[in-house]
PDB file of C-alpha atoms in Angstrom:
ATOM      1  CA  VAL A 172      38.176 -18.311  12.281  1.00  0.00           C
ATOM      2  CA  LEU A 173      38.958 -20.135  15.502  1.00  0.00           C
ATOM      3  CA  ALA A 174      39.958 -23.731  14.973  1.00  0.00           C
ATOM      4  CA  HIS A 175      38.637 -25.169  18.239  1.00  0.00           C
ATOM      5  CA  ALA A 176      34.923 -25.098  18.983  1.00  0.00           C
ATOM      6  CA  LYS A 177      35.535 -24.385  22.685  1.00  0.00           C
ATOM      7  CA  GLN A 178      37.347 -21.155  21.810  1.00  0.00           C
ATOM      8  CA  ARG A 179      34.423 -19.647  19.922  1.00  0.00           C
ATOM      9  CA  PRO A 180      32.132 -18.926  22.916  1.00  0.00           C
ATOM     10  CA  VAL A 181      35.032 -17.159  24.646  1.00  0.00           C
ATOM     11  CA  ALA A 182      35.714 -15.038  21.559  1.00  0.00           C
ATOM     12  CA  THR A 183      31.977 -14.339  21.186  1.00  0.00           C
ATOM     13  CA  VAL A 184      31.737 -12.982  24.731  1.00  0.00           C
ATOM     14  CA  ALA A 185      34.886 -10.891  24.298  1.00  0.00           C
ATOM     15  CA  LEU A 186      33.644  -9.335  21.058  1.00  0.00           C
ATOM     16  CA  ALA A 187      30.197  -8.733  22.569  1.00  0.00           C
ATOM     17  CA  PHE A 188      31.774  -6.879  25.501  1.00  0.00           C
ATOM     18  CA  ILE A 189      33.842  -4.747  23.127  1.00  0.00           C
ATOM     19  CA  GLY A 190      30.754  -3.975  21.060  1.00  0.00           C
ATOM     20  CA  THR A 191      28.771  -3.111  24.195  1.00  0.00           C
ATOM     21  CA  LEU A 192      31.295  -0.407  25.013  1.00  0.00           C
ATOM     22  CA  CYS A 193      30.213   1.231  21.739  1.00  0.00           C
ATOM     23  CA  LYS A 194      26.477   0.520  21.970  1.00  0.00           C
ATOM     24  CA  GLU A 195      24.789  -1.188  24.908  1.00  0.00           C
ATOM     25  CA  ASN A 196      22.323  -3.267  22.892  1.00  0.00           C
ATOM     26  CA  CYS A 197      25.262  -5.252  21.497  1.00  0.00           C
ATOM     27  CA  LEU A 198      25.099  -7.262  24.722  1.00  0.00           C
ATOM     28  CA  THR A 199      21.850  -8.805  23.460  1.00  0.00           C
ATOM     29  CA  VAL A 200      23.923 -10.799  20.972  1.00  0.00           C
ATOM     30  CA  LEU A 201      24.768 -13.145  23.847  1.00  0.00           C
ATOM     31  CA  GLY A 202      21.041 -13.668  24.392  1.00  0.00           C
ATOM     32  CA  VAL A 203      20.739 -14.563  20.707  1.00  0.00           C
ATOM     33  CA  CYS A 204      23.585 -17.068  21.061  1.00  0.00           C
ATOM     34  CA  ALA A 205      21.932 -18.715  24.067  1.00  0.00           C
ATOM     35  CA  ALA A 206      18.573 -18.868  22.283  1.00  0.00           C
ATOM     36  CA  LEU A 207      20.193 -20.390  19.202  1.00  0.00           C
ATOM     37  CA  GLU A 208      21.644 -23.104  21.421  1.00  0.00           C
ATOM     38  CA  VAL A 209      18.152 -23.951  22.678  1.00  0.00           C
ATOM     39  CA  LEU A 210      16.384 -23.680  19.309  1.00  0.00           C
ATOM     40  CA  PRO A 211      17.714 -26.938  17.765  1.00  0.00           C
ATOM     41  CA  LEU A 212      16.451 -28.810  20.820  1.00  0.00           C
ATOM     42  CA  PHE A 213      12.995 -27.330  20.217  1.00  0.00           C
ATOM     43  CA  THR A 214      12.913 -28.253  16.520  1.00  0.00           C
ATOM     44  CA  ARG A 215      14.218 -31.776  17.226  1.00  0.00           C
ATOM     45  CA  TYR A 216      11.575 -32.191  19.918  1.00  0.00           C
ATOM     46  CA  LEU A 217       8.918 -31.197  17.381  1.00  0.00           C
ATOM     47  CA  ALA A 218      10.333 -33.741  14.946  1.00  0.00           C
ATOM     48  CA  ALA A 219      10.220 -36.432  17.640  1.00  0.00           C
ATOM     49  CA  GLN A 220       6.621 -35.510  18.453  1.00  0.00           C
ATOM     50  CA  ALA A 221       5.737 -35.712  14.763  1.00  0.00           C
ATOM     51  CA  LEU A 222       6.979 -39.290  14.702  1.00  0.00           C
ATOM     52  CA  VAL A 223       4.898 -40.088  17.793  1.00  0.00           C
ATOM     53  CA  TRP A 224       1.788 -38.584  16.207  1.00  0.00           C
ATOM     54  CA  ALA A 225       2.437 -40.474  12.963  1.00  0.00           C
ATOM     55  CA  ALA A 226       2.737 -43.717  14.931  1.00  0.00           C
ATOM     56  CA  GLN A 227      -0.515 -43.008  16.764  1.00  0.00           C
ATOM     57  CA  ASP A 228      -2.314 -42.239  13.484  1.00  0.00           C
ATOM     58  CA  ALA A 229      -1.027 -45.468  11.955  1.00  0.00           C
ATOM     59  CA  ALA A 230      -2.233 -47.433  14.987  1.00  0.00           C
ATOM     60  CA  ALA A 231      -5.656 -45.791  14.751  1.00  0.00           C
ATOM     61  CA  ILE A 232      -5.946 -46.669  11.053  1.00  0.00           C
ATOM     62  CA  GLU A 233      -4.959 -50.287  11.724  1.00  0.00           C
ATOM     63  CA  ALA A 234      -7.478 -50.506  14.564  1.00  0.00           C
ATOM     64  CA  GLY A 235     -10.184 -49.108  12.283  1.00  0.00           C
ATOM     65  CA  HIS A 236      -9.531 -51.845   9.732  1.00  0.00           C
ATOM     66  CA  GLY A 237      -9.694 -54.552  12.362  1.00  0.00           C
ATOM     67  CA  ASN A 238      -5.962 -55.094  12.303  1.00  0.00           C
ATOM     68  CA  HIS A 239      -4.882 -55.887  15.831  1.00  0.00           C
ATOM     69  CA  ALA A 240      -1.194 -55.678  15.119  1.00  0.00           C
ATOM     70  CA  ALA A 241       1.061 -54.191  17.754  1.00  0.00           C
ATOM     71  CA  LYS A 242       0.943 -50.445  17.994  1.00  0.00           C
ATOM     72  CA  PRO A 243       4.020 -48.902  16.293  1.00  0.00           C
ATOM     73  CA  THR A 244       6.410 -47.214  18.637  1.00  0.00           C
ATOM     74  CA  LEU A 245       8.596 -44.150  18.178  1.00  0.00           C
ATOM     75  CA  ALA A 246      11.687 -46.362  17.983  1.00  0.00           C
ATOM     76  CA  GLY A 247      10.023 -48.470  15.307  1.00  0.00           C
ATOM     77  CA  GLU A 248       9.138 -45.431  13.245  1.00  0.00           C
ATOM     78  CA  GLU A 249      12.691 -44.152  13.543  1.00  0.00           C
ATOM     79  CA  LEU A 250      13.999 -47.482  12.234  1.00  0.00           C
ATOM     80  CA  LYS A 251      11.585 -47.385   9.302  1.00  0.00           C
ATOM     81  CA  THR A 252      12.394 -43.831   8.284  1.00  0.00           C
ATOM     82  CA  GLY A 253      16.072 -43.954   9.217  1.00  0.00           C
ATOM     83  CA  ARG A 254      15.722 -40.766  11.259  1.00  0.00           C
ATOM     84  CA  ALA A 255      16.724 -41.052  14.886  1.00  0.00           C
ATOM     85  CA  VAL A 256      15.696 -37.840  16.614  1.00  0.00           C
ATOM     86  CA  ASP A 257      17.787 -36.902  19.630  1.00  0.00           C
ATOM     87  CA  TRP A 258      16.508 -33.704  21.195  1.00  0.00           C
ATOM     88  CA  LYS A 259      18.185 -34.032  24.593  1.00  0.00           C
ATOM     89  CA  PRO A 260      20.904 -31.398  25.120  1.00  0.00           C
ATOM     90  CA  SER A 261      24.536 -32.405  25.483  1.00  0.00           C
ATOM     91  CA  SER A 262      26.710 -31.248  28.366  1.00  0.00           C
ATOM     92  CA  LEU A 263      28.705 -29.088  25.941  1.00  0.00           C
ATOM     93  CA  ARG A 264      25.551 -27.293  24.804  1.00  0.00           C
ATOM     94  CA  TRP A 265      24.464 -26.687  28.402  1.00  0.00           C
ATOM     95  CA  GLY A 266      27.945 -25.383  29.113  1.00  0.00           C
ATOM     96  CA  ARG A 267      27.708 -22.811  26.327  1.00  0.00           C
ATOM     97  CA  ILE A 268      24.277 -21.659  27.499  1.00  0.00           C
ATOM     98  CA  LEU A 269      25.545 -21.322  31.069  1.00  0.00           C
ATOM     99  CA  TRP A 270      28.640 -19.466  29.856  1.00  0.00           C
ATOM    100  CA  PHE A 271      26.572 -16.881  27.965  1.00  0.00           C
ATOM    101  CA  ALA A 272      24.266 -16.413  30.970  1.00  0.00           C
ATOM    102  CA  ILE A 273      27.201 -15.926  33.350  1.00  0.00           C
ATOM    103  CA  ALA A 274      28.752 -13.422  30.937  1.00  0.00           C
ATOM    104  CA  VAL A 275      25.588 -11.288  30.765  1.00  0.00           C
ATOM    105  CA  ILE A 276      25.050 -11.372  34.542  1.00  0.00           C
ATOM    106  CA  GLY A 277      28.706 -10.624  35.171  1.00  0.00           C
ATOM    107  CA  PHE A 278      28.677  -7.641  32.849  1.00  0.00           C
ATOM    108  CA  MET A 279      25.553  -6.233  34.513  1.00  0.00           C
ATOM    109  CA  VAL A 280      27.081  -6.685  37.989  1.00  0.00           C
ATOM    110  CA  ILE A 281      30.241  -4.850  36.923  1.00  0.00           C
ATOM    111  CA  ARG A 282      28.236  -2.069  35.320  1.00  0.00           C
ATOM    112  CA  LEU A 283      26.054  -1.568  38.385  1.00  0.00           C
ATOM    113  CA  ALA A 284      29.122  -1.604  40.636  1.00  0.00           C
ATOM    114  CA  LEU A 285      30.741   1.154  38.580  1.00  0.00           C
ATOM    115  CA  HIS A 286      27.574   3.269  38.831  1.00  0.00           C
ATOM    116  CA  GLN A 287      26.877   2.550  42.481  1.00  0.00           C
ATOM    117  CA  GLY A 288      25.607   5.633  44.274  1.00  0.00           C
ATOM    118  CA  ALA A 289      24.896   7.537  41.074  1.00  0.00           C
ATOM    119  CA  PRO A 290      21.373   9.062  40.945  1.00  0.00           C
ATOM    120  CA  MET A 291      18.974   7.306  38.573  1.00  0.00           C
ATOM    121  CA  TYR A 292      17.490   9.542  35.908  1.00  0.00           C
ATOM    122  CA  GLU A 293      13.701   9.404  35.754  1.00  0.00           C
ATOM    123  CA  TRP A 294      12.246   9.518  32.258  1.00  0.00           C
ATOM    124  CA  THR A 295      10.064  12.487  31.380  1.00  0.00           C
ATOM    125  CA  ALA A 296       7.560  13.105  28.621  1.00  0.00           C
ATOM    126  CA  LEU A 297      10.400  14.448  26.481  1.00  0.00           C
ATOM    127  CA  GLU A 298      11.884  10.951  26.201  1.00  0.00           C
ATOM    128  CA  ASN A 299       8.964   8.545  26.657  1.00  0.00           C
ATOM    129  CA  GLN A 300       5.529  10.031  27.136  1.00  0.00           C
ATOM    130  CA  ILE A 301       3.851   6.631  26.776  1.00  0.00           C
ATOM    131  CA  ALA A 302       5.545   5.367  29.956  1.00  0.00           C
ATOM    132  CA  LEU A 303       3.876   8.173  31.900  1.00  0.00           C
ATOM    133  CA  GLU A 304       0.394   7.250  30.670  1.00  0.00           C
ATOM    134  CA  PRO A 305      -1.590   6.007  33.721  1.00  0.00           C
ATOM    135  CA  ASP A 306      -3.979   3.791  31.741  1.00  0.00           C
ATOM    136  CA  TRP A 307      -2.356   0.371  31.104  1.00  0.00           C
ATOM    137  CA  TRP A 308      -4.429  -0.364  27.982  1.00  0.00           C
ATOM    138  CA  ARG A 309      -3.377   2.884  26.332  1.00  0.00           C
ATOM    139  CA  ARG A 310       0.230   2.010  27.094  1.00  0.00           C
ATOM    140  CA  VAL A 311      -0.179  -1.464  25.576  1.00  0.00           C
ATOM    141  CA  VAL A 312      -1.756  -0.330  22.295  1.00  0.00           C
ATOM    142  CA  SER A 313       0.635   2.611  21.998  1.00  0.00           C
ATOM    143  CA  TYR A 314       3.713   0.450  22.443  1.00  0.00           C
ATOM    144  CA  ALA A 315       2.232  -2.106  20.035  1.00  0.00           C
ATOM    145  CA  HIS A 316       1.946   0.673  17.467  1.00  0.00           C
ATOM    146  CA  THR A 317       5.616   1.564  17.951  1.00  0.00           C
ATOM    147  CA  HIS A 318       6.518  -2.101  17.354  1.00  0.00           C
ATOM    148  CA  ALA A 319       4.609  -1.951  14.083  1.00  0.00           C
ATOM    149  CA  ARG A 320       6.482   1.232  13.179  1.00  0.00           C
ATOM    150  CA  TYR A 321       9.762  -0.595  13.800  1.00  0.00           C
ATOM    151  CA  ALA A 322       8.623  -3.421  11.511  1.00  0.00           C
ATOM    152  CA  ALA A 323       7.638  -0.916   8.831  1.00  0.00           C
ATOM    153  CA  LEU A 324      11.066   0.717   9.034  1.00  0.00           C
ATOM    154  CA  LEU A 325      12.692  -2.656   8.417  1.00  0.00           C
ATOM    155  CA  VAL A 326      10.637  -3.079   5.260  1.00  0.00           C
ATOM    156  CA  TRP A 327      10.851   0.553   4.103  1.00  0.00           C
ATOM    157  CA  PRO A 328      13.320   2.744   6.058  1.00  0.00           C
ATOM    158  CA  GLU A 329      11.662   6.087   5.461  1.00  0.00           C
ATOM    159  CA  PRO A 330      11.438   8.572   7.123  1.00  0.00           C
ATOM    160  CA  LEU A 331      14.464   8.241   9.384  1.00  0.00           C
ATOM    161  CA  ALA A 332      15.349  10.216  12.497  1.00  0.00           C
ATOM    162  CA  PHE A 333      17.986   9.760  15.181  1.00  0.00           C
ATOM    163  CA  ASP A 334      15.249   9.834  17.825  1.00  0.00           C
ATOM    164  CA  HIS A 335      11.491  10.287  18.009  1.00  0.00           C
ATOM    165  CA  GLY A 336      10.781  12.480  20.999  1.00  0.00           C
ATOM    166  CA  LEU A 337       7.739  14.174  22.468  1.00  0.00           C
ATOM    167  CA  ASP A 338       4.541  13.853  20.360  1.00  0.00           C
ATOM    168  CA  ALA A 339       6.385  12.063  17.536  1.00  0.00           C
ATOM    169  CA  ILE A 340       4.419   8.952  18.585  1.00  0.00           C
ATOM    170  CA  GLN A 341       0.918   9.668  19.820  1.00  0.00           C
ATOM    171  CA  VAL A 342      -0.614   7.863  22.791  1.00  0.00           C
ATOM    172  CA  LEU A 343      -3.455   5.740  21.391  1.00  0.00           C
ATOM    173  CA  SER A 344      -6.679   4.621  23.007  1.00  0.00           C
ATOM    174  CA  SER A 345      -7.279   1.609  20.711  1.00  0.00           C
ATOM    175  CA  ALA A 346      -5.177  -0.772  18.679  1.00  0.00           C
ATOM    176  CA  SER A 347      -4.053   0.613  15.341  1.00  0.00           C
ATOM    177  CA  LEU A 348      -4.543  -1.258  12.073  1.00  0.00           C
ATOM    178  CA  MET A 349      -0.779  -1.208  11.536  1.00  0.00           C
ATOM    179  CA  SER A 350      -0.105  -3.000  14.820  1.00  0.00           C
ATOM    180  CA  VAL A 351      -2.809  -5.611  14.165  1.00  0.00           C
ATOM    181  CA  VAL A 352      -1.379  -6.367  10.712  1.00  0.00           C
ATOM    182  CA  ALA A 353       2.223  -6.454  11.968  1.00  0.00           C
ATOM    183  CA  TYR A 354       1.508  -8.800  14.864  1.00  0.00           C
ATOM    184  CA  SER A 355      -0.676 -11.003  12.647  1.00  0.00           C
ATOM    185  CA  VAL A 356       2.056 -11.379  10.017  1.00  0.00           C
ATOM    186  CA  VAL A 357       4.704 -12.166  12.637  1.00  0.00           C
ATOM    187  CA  GLY A 358       2.363 -14.639  14.346  1.00  0.00           C
ATOM    188  CA  VAL A 359       1.639 -16.453  11.071  1.00  0.00           C
ATOM    189  CA  VAL A 360       5.343 -16.671  10.180  1.00  0.00           C
ATOM    190  CA  VAL A 361       6.346 -17.941  13.619  1.00  0.00           C
ATOM    191  CA  GLY A 362       3.415 -20.356  13.846  1.00  0.00           C
ATOM    192  CA  TRP A 363       4.019 -21.811  10.390  1.00  0.00           C
ATOM    193  CA  ALA A 364       7.773 -22.141  11.003  1.00  0.00           C
ATOM    194  CA  ALA A 365       7.152 -23.873  14.344  1.00  0.00           C
ATOM    195  CA  TYR A 366       4.568 -26.193  12.773  1.00  0.00           C
ATOM    196  CA  ARG A 367       7.016 -27.126  10.021  1.00  0.00           C
ATOM    197  CA  ALA A 368       9.987 -27.230  12.441  1.00  0.00           C
ATOM    198  CA  ASP A 369      11.674 -24.826  10.017  1.00  0.00           C
ATOM    199  CA  GLU A 370      14.912 -24.206  11.881  1.00  0.00           C
ATOM    200  CA  PRO A 371      16.441 -21.612   9.466  1.00  0.00           C
ATOM    201  CA  VAL A 372      13.362 -19.379   9.687  1.00  0.00           C
ATOM    202  CA  LEU A 373      13.107 -19.804  13.448  1.00  0.00           C
ATOM    203  CA  LYS A 374      16.772 -18.817  13.772  1.00  0.00           C
ATOM    204  CA  CYS A 375      15.996 -15.617  11.866  1.00  0.00           C
ATOM    205  CA  VAL A 376      13.057 -14.935  14.184  1.00  0.00           C
ATOM    206  CA  VAL A 377      15.270 -15.436  17.237  1.00  0.00           C
ATOM    207  CA  ALA A 378      17.981 -13.170  15.829  1.00  0.00           C
ATOM    208  CA  ALA A 379      15.394 -10.445  15.188  1.00  0.00           C
ATOM    209  CA  THR A 380      13.254 -10.629  18.323  1.00  0.00           C
ATOM    210  CA  VAL A 381      15.676 -11.399  21.177  1.00  0.00           C
ATOM    211  CA  PRO A 382      17.751  -8.196  20.689  1.00  0.00           C
ATOM    212  CA  PHE A 383      14.575  -6.155  20.261  1.00  0.00           C
ATOM    213  CA  VAL A 384      12.870  -7.195  23.516  1.00  0.00           C
ATOM    214  CA  PRO A 385      14.986  -4.966  25.837  1.00  0.00           C
ATOM    215  CA  ALA A 386      14.294  -1.971  23.571  1.00  0.00           C
ATOM    216  CA  SER A 387      10.585  -2.684  23.104  1.00  0.00           C
ATOM    217  CA  ASN A 388       9.373  -1.093  26.372  1.00  0.00           C
ATOM    218  CA  ILE A 389       7.746  -4.440  27.243  1.00  0.00           C
ATOM    219  CA  LEU A 390       9.901  -5.471  30.190  1.00  0.00           C
ATOM    220  CA  PHE A 391      10.681  -1.933  31.370  1.00  0.00           C
ATOM    221  CA  PRO A 392      10.396   1.618  29.986  1.00  0.00           C
ATOM    222  CA  ILE A 393      13.417   3.019  28.191  1.00  0.00           C
ATOM    223  CA  GLY A 394      14.430   6.529  27.249  1.00  0.00           C
ATOM    224  CA  THR A 395      12.714   6.623  23.868  1.00  0.00           C
ATOM    225  CA  THR A 396       9.562   5.443  22.171  1.00  0.00           C
ATOM    226  CA  LEU A 397      11.104   4.913  18.739  1.00  0.00           C
ATOM    227  CA  ALA A 398      14.706   5.099  17.564  1.00  0.00           C
ATOM    228  CA  GLU A 399      16.227   3.485  14.483  1.00  0.00           C
ATOM    229  CA  ARG A 400      19.513   2.869  16.285  1.00  0.00           C
ATOM    230  CA  LEU A 401      17.734   0.210  18.341  1.00  0.00           C
ATOM    231  CA  LEU A 402      17.254  -1.802  15.136  1.00  0.00           C
ATOM    232  CA  TYR A 403      20.991  -2.242  14.517  1.00  0.00           C
ATOM    233  CA  VAL A 404      21.126  -5.768  15.938  1.00  0.00           C
ATOM    234  CA  PRO A 405      17.512  -6.915  15.244  1.00  0.00           C
ATOM    235  CA  SER A 406      17.875  -5.970  11.574  1.00  0.00           C
ATOM    236  CA  ILE A 407      20.444  -8.774  11.238  1.00  0.00           C
ATOM    237  CA  GLY A 408      17.713 -11.344  11.786  1.00  0.00           C
ATOM    238  CA  PHE A 409      15.402  -9.628   9.315  1.00  0.00           C
ATOM    239  CA  CYS A 410      18.120  -9.525   6.640  1.00  0.00           C
ATOM    240  CA  LEU A 411      18.872 -13.202   7.217  1.00  0.00           C
ATOM    241  CA  PHE A 412      15.158 -13.941   6.819  1.00  0.00           C
ATOM    242  CA  LEU A 413      15.110 -12.168   3.461  1.00  0.00           C
ATOM    243  CA  GLY A 414      18.180 -14.179   2.465  1.00  0.00           C
ATOM    244  CA  VAL A 415      16.458 -17.445   3.362  1.00  0.00           C
ATOM    245  CA  LEU A 416      13.382 -16.489   1.335  1.00  0.00           C
ATOM    246  CA  PHE A 417      15.507 -15.440  -1.648  1.00  0.00           C
ATOM    247  CA  ALA A 418      17.583 -18.645  -1.562  1.00  0.00           C
ATOM    248  CA  ARG A 419      14.455 -20.805  -1.429  1.00  0.00           C
ATOM    249  CA  ALA A 420      12.755 -18.868  -4.202  1.00  0.00           C
ATOM    250  CA  LEU A 421      15.880 -19.136  -6.362  1.00  0.00           C
ATOM    251  CA  GLY A 422      16.095 -22.874  -5.690  1.00  0.00           C
ATOM    252  CA  HIS A 423      12.425 -23.287  -6.631  1.00  0.00           C
ATOM    253  CA  VAL A 424      12.947 -21.423  -9.917  1.00  0.00           C
ATOM    254  CA  ARG A 425      16.000 -23.523 -10.757  1.00  0.00           C
ATOM    255  CA  ARG A 426      14.104 -26.758 -10.129  1.00  0.00           C
ATOM    256  CA  ARG A 427      11.248 -25.591 -12.322  1.00  0.00           C
ATOM    257  CA  LEU A 428      13.637 -24.677 -15.127  1.00  0.00           C
ATOM    258  CA  SER A 429      15.515 -27.986 -14.861  1.00  0.00           C
ATOM    259  CA  THR A 430      12.290 -29.960 -15.326  1.00  0.00           C
ATOM    260  CA  GLN A 431      11.337 -28.128 -18.512  1.00  0.00           C
TER     261      GLN A 431
END
């Protein structure tokens, strides 16, 4: 464990580079780190907005009862509750975010320089037949189905294969029930966590989704439609999410038993 906080981002980048030499999606860890730096600002901003809304509701209630007292301000509410919400980023936090961004860009520049002049391989139907589908809607629903398959493998990792090639994933013409359910569950979890400003759950969501985006075929097609190896890093966020749920359930049970 590094004693000084300023040493940790440097060590994080170094370890991420070493891991990327083994598997390229390890570089997405730096994206997770940058997102985790931004996330507390988002949750604190939501908390600040909640105080503003509470103050506005209180003013509306007072106005409805004919009380013409001064409208409560955010500062006043903070003094009453004892919770001062500071959501503005510090220079140190901005420095860490900038450092992670420079590290990712620098690594990509070095990688492209080493491969300069090398012919780019064009994906065929053997690797990613969905990318060759001319109809954009069929591509969207087919990729959405693969995302649901990834989610199902996190919950129940069976069957497993090192790669799913040609015809392992069919090109669909309409959204599958599995994809609708998967996206609905994720949307409910993210929406509820954002509404509650639940930072631990949102951190798990960030750790699971940020590393998955480059492998999801959303931004650009990759050389496979489905491969369990692409879940190495995203599965960390899912496991942390299960840990958070287990810890909260265990705490709830203990409180119930202590009151009996």
